[in-house]
PDB file of C-alpha atoms in Angstrom:
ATOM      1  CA  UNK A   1       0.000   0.000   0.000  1.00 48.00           C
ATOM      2  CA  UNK A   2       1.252   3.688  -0.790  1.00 68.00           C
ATOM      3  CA  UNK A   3      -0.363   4.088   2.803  1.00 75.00           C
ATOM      4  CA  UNK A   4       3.291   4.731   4.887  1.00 84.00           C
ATOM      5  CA  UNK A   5       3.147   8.416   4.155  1.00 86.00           C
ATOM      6  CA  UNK A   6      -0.189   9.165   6.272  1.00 85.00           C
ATOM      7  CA  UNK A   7       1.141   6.697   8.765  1.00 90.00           C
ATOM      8  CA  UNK A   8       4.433   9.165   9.411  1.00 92.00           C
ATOM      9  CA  UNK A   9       1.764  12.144   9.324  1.00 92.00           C
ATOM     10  CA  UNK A  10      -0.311  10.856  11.605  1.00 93.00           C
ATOM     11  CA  UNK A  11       2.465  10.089  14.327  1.00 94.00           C
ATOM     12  CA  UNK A  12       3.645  13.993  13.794  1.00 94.00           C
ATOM     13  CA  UNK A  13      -0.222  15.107  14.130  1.00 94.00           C
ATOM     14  CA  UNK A  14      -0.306  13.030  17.270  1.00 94.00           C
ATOM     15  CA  UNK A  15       2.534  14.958  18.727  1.00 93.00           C
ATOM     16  CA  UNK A  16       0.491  18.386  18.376  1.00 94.00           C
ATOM     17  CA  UNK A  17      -2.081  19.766  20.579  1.00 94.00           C
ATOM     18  CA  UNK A  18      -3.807  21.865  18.230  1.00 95.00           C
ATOM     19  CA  UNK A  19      -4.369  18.743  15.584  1.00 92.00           C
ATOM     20  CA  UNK A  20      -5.808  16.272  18.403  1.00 90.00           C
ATOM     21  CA  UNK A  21      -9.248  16.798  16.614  1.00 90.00           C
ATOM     22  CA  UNK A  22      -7.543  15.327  13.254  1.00 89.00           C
ATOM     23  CA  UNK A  23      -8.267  11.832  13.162  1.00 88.00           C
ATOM     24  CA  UNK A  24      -6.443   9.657  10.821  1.00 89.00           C
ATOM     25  CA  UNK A  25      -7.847   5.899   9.447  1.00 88.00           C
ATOM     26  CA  UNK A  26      -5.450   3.885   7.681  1.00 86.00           C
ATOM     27  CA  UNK A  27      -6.857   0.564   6.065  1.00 84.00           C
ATOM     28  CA  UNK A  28      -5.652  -2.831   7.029  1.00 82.00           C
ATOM     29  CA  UNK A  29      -7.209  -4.362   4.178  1.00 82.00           C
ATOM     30  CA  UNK A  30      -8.141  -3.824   0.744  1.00 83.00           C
ATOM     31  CA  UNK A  31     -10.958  -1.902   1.408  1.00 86.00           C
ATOM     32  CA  UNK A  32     -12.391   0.581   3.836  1.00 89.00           C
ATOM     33  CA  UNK A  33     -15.740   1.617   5.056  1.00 91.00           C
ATOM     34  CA  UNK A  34     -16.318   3.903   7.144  1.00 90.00           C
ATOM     35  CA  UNK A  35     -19.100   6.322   8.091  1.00 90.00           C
ATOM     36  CA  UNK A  36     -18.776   9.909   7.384  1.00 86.00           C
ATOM     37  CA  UNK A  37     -21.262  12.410   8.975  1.00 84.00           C
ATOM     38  CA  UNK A  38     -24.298   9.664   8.184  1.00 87.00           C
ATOM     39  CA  UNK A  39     -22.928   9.072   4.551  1.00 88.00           C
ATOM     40  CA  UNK A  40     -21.896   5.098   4.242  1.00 90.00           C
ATOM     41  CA  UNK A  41     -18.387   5.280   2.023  1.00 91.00           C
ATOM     42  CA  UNK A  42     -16.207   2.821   0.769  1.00 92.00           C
ATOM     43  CA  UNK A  43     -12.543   3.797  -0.654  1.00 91.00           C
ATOM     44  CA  UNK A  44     -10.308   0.794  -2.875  1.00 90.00           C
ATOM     45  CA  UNK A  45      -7.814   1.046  -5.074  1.00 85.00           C
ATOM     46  CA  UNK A  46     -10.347  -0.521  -7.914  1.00 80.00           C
ATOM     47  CA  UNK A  47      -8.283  -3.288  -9.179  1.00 84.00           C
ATOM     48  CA  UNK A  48     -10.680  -6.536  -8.284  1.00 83.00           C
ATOM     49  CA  UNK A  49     -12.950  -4.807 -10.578  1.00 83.00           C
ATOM     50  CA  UNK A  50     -12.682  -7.677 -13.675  1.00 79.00           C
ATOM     51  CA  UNK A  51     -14.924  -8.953 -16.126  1.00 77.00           C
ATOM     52  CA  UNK A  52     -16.200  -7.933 -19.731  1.00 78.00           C
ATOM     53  CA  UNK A  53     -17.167  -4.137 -20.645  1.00 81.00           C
ATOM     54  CA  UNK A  54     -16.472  -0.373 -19.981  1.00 87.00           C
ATOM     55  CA  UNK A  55     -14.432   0.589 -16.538  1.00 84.00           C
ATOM     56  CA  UNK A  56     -18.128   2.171 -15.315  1.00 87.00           C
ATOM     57  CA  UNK A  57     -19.264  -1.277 -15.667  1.00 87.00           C
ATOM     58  CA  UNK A  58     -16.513  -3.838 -14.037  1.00 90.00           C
ATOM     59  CA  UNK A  59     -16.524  -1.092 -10.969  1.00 89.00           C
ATOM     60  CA  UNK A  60     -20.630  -1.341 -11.065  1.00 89.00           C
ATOM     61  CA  UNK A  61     -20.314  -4.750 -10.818  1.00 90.00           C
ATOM     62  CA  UNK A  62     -17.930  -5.313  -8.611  1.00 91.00           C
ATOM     63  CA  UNK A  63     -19.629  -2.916  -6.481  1.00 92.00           C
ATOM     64  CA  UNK A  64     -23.056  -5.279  -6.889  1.00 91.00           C
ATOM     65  CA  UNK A  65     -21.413  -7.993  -6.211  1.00 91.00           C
ATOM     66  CA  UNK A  66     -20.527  -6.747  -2.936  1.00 92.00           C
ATOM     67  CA  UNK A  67     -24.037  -5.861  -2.091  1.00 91.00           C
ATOM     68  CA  UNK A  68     -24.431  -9.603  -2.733  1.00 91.00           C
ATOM     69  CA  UNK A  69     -22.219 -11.169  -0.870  1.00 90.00           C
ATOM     70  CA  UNK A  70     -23.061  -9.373   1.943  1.00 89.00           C
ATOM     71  CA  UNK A  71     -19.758  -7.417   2.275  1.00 88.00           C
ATOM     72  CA  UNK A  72     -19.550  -3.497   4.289  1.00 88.00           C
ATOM     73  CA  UNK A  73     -18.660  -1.919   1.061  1.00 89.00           C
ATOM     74  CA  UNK A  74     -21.742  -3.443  -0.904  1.00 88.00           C
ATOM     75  CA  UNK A  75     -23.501  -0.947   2.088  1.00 90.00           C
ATOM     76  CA  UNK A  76     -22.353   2.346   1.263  1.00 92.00           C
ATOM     77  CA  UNK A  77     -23.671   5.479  -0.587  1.00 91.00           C
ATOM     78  CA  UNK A  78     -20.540   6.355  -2.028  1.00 91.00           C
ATOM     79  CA  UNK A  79     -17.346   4.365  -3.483  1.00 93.00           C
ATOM     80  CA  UNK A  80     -14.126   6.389  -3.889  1.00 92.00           C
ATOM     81  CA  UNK A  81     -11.662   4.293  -6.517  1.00 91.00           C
ATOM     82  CA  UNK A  82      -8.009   5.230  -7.826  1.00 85.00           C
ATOM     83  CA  UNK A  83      -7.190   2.417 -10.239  1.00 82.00           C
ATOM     84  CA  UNK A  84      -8.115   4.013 -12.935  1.00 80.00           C
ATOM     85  CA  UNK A  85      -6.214   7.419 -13.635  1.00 77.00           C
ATOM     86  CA  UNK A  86      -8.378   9.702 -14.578  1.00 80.00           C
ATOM     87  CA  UNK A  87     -11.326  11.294 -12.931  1.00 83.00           C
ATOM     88  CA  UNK A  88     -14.852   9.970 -13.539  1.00 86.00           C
ATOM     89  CA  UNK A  89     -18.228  10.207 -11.720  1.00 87.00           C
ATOM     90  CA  UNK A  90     -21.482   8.397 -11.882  1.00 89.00           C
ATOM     91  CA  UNK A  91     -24.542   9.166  -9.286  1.00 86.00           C
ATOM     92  CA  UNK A  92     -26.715   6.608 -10.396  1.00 83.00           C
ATOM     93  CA  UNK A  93     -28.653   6.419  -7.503  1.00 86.00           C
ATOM     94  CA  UNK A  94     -25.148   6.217  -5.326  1.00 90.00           C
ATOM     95  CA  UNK A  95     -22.287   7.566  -6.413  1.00 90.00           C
ATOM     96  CA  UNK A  96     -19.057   6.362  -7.907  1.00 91.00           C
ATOM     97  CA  UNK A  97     -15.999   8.057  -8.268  1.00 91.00           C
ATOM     98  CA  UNK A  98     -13.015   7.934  -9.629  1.00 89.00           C
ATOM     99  CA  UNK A  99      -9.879  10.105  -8.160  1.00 87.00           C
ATOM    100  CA  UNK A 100      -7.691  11.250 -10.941  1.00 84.00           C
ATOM    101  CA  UNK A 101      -4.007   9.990 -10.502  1.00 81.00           C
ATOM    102  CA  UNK A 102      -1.299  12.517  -8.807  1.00 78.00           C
ATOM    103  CA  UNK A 103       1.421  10.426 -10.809  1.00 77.00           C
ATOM    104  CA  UNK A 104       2.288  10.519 -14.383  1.00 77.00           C
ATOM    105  CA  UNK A 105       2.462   6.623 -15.187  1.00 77.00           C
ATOM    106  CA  UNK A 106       4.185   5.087 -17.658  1.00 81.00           C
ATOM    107  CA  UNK A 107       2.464   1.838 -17.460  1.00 79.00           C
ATOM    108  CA  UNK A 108      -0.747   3.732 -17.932  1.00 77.00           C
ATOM    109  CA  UNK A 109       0.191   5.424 -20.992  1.00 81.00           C
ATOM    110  CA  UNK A 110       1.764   2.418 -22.490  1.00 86.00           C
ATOM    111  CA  UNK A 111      -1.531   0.290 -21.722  1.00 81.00           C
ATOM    112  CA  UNK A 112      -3.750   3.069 -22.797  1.00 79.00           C
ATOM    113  CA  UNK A 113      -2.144   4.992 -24.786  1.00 85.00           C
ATOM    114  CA  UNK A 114      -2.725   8.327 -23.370  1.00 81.00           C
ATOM    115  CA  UNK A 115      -1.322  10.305 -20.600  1.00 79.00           C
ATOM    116  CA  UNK A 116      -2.841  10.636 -17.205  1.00 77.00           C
ATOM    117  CA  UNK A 117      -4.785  13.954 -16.465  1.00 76.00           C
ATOM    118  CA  UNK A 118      -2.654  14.165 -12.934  1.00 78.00           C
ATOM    119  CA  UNK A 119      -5.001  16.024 -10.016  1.00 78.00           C
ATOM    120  CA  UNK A 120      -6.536  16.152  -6.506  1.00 78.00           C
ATOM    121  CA  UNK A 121      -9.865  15.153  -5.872  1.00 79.00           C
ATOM    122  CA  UNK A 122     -11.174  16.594  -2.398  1.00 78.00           C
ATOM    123  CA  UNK A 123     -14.752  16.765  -1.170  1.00 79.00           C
ATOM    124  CA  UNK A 124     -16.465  17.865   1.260  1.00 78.00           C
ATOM    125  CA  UNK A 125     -19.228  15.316   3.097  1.00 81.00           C
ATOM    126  CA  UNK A 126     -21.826  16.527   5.760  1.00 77.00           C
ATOM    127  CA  UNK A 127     -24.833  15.501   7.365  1.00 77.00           C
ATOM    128  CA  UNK A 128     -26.613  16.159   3.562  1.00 76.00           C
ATOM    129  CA  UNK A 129     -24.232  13.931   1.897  1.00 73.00           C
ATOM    130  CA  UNK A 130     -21.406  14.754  -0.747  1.00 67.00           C
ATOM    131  CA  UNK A 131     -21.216  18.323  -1.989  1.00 59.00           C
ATOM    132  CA  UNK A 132     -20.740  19.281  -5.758  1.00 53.00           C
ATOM    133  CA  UNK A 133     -17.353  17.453  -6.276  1.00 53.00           C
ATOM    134  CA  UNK A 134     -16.343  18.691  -9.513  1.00 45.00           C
ATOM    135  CA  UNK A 135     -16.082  22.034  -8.238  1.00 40.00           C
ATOM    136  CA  UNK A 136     -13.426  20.786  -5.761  1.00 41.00           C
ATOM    137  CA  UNK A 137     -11.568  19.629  -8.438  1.00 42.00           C
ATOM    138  CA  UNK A 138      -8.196  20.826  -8.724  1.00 40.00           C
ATOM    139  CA  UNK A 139      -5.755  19.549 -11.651  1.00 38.00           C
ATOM    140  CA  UNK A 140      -1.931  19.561 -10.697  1.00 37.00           C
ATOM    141  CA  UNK A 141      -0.608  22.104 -13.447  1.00 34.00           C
ATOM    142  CA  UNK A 142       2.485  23.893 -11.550  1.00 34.00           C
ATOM    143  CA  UNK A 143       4.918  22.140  -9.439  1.00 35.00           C
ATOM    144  CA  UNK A 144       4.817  23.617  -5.927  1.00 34.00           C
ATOM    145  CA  UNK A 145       8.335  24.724  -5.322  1.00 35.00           C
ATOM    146  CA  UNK A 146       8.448  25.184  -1.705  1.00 38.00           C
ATOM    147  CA  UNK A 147       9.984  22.739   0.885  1.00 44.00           C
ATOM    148  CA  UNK A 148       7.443  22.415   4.284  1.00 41.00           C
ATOM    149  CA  UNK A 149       9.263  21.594   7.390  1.00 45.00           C
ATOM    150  CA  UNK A 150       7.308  19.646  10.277  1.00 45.00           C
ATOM    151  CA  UNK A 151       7.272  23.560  11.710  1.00 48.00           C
ATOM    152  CA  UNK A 152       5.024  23.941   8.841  1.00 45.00           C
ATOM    153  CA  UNK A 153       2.382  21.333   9.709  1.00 43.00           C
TER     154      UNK A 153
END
């Protein structure tokens, strides 16, 4: 998992009195549920998604078959995926989406064929459910030339 970085941010948050209402969750599986301000999610990377068709449809299906076997992510209102490089969304009744990639990846472009759109995805969830994500869209399109410090966080 690319999961050690928020592991070594969460020890320095720990160490910081003003952060102690930060709380970090870091998966010990493939998948994690968890329940945001009344809103069911499930985030995974998105590659068990297999079988014939579109991406939309091997994540939809995947995602059924959850449901199915009885499983916490086949429970939730919204599934946050990465495998996939670029961003997509479908609400449908819940919602699926797909985080854009923050990497350029060669293996992508040589499978695909095109480049990865880099970008962060945020969002913000409350007691309504998910806002308008695509307005919190923001595409990488500068490198950020600044070192931070731990003094910084």
């Amino acid at each position: 998992y690319d999961i050690e970085v928020f592991e070594q941010i969460a020890e320095i948050f720990a160490d910081k009195p003003q952060y102690k209402h930060v709380k970090f969750v870091i998966p010990d599986e493939p998948h994690l549920s968890l329940n945001v301000c009344g809103t069911n999610m499930s985030f995974t990377h998105g590659h068990l998604s297999t079988g014939s068709g579109n991406i939309e449809n091997k994540i939809m299906n995947w995602w059924k078959n959850q449901t199915f076997g009885g499983f916490h992510s086949g429970g939730s209102s919204i599934l946050v995926t990465g495998h996939y490089h670029h961003h997509r969304e479908i609400n449908d009744p819940r919602t699926w989406i797909q985080v854009p990639s923050l990497d350029e990846s060669t293996y992508f472009e040589q499978q695909a064929g095109k480049k990865t759109k880099q970008g962060v995805l945020t969002m913000v969830v409350d007691k309504n459910g998910k806002e308008d994500i695509l307005k919190a869209i923001h595409f990488l399109e500068m490198i950020i030339e600044r070192d931070y410090s731990e003094t910084d966080i």
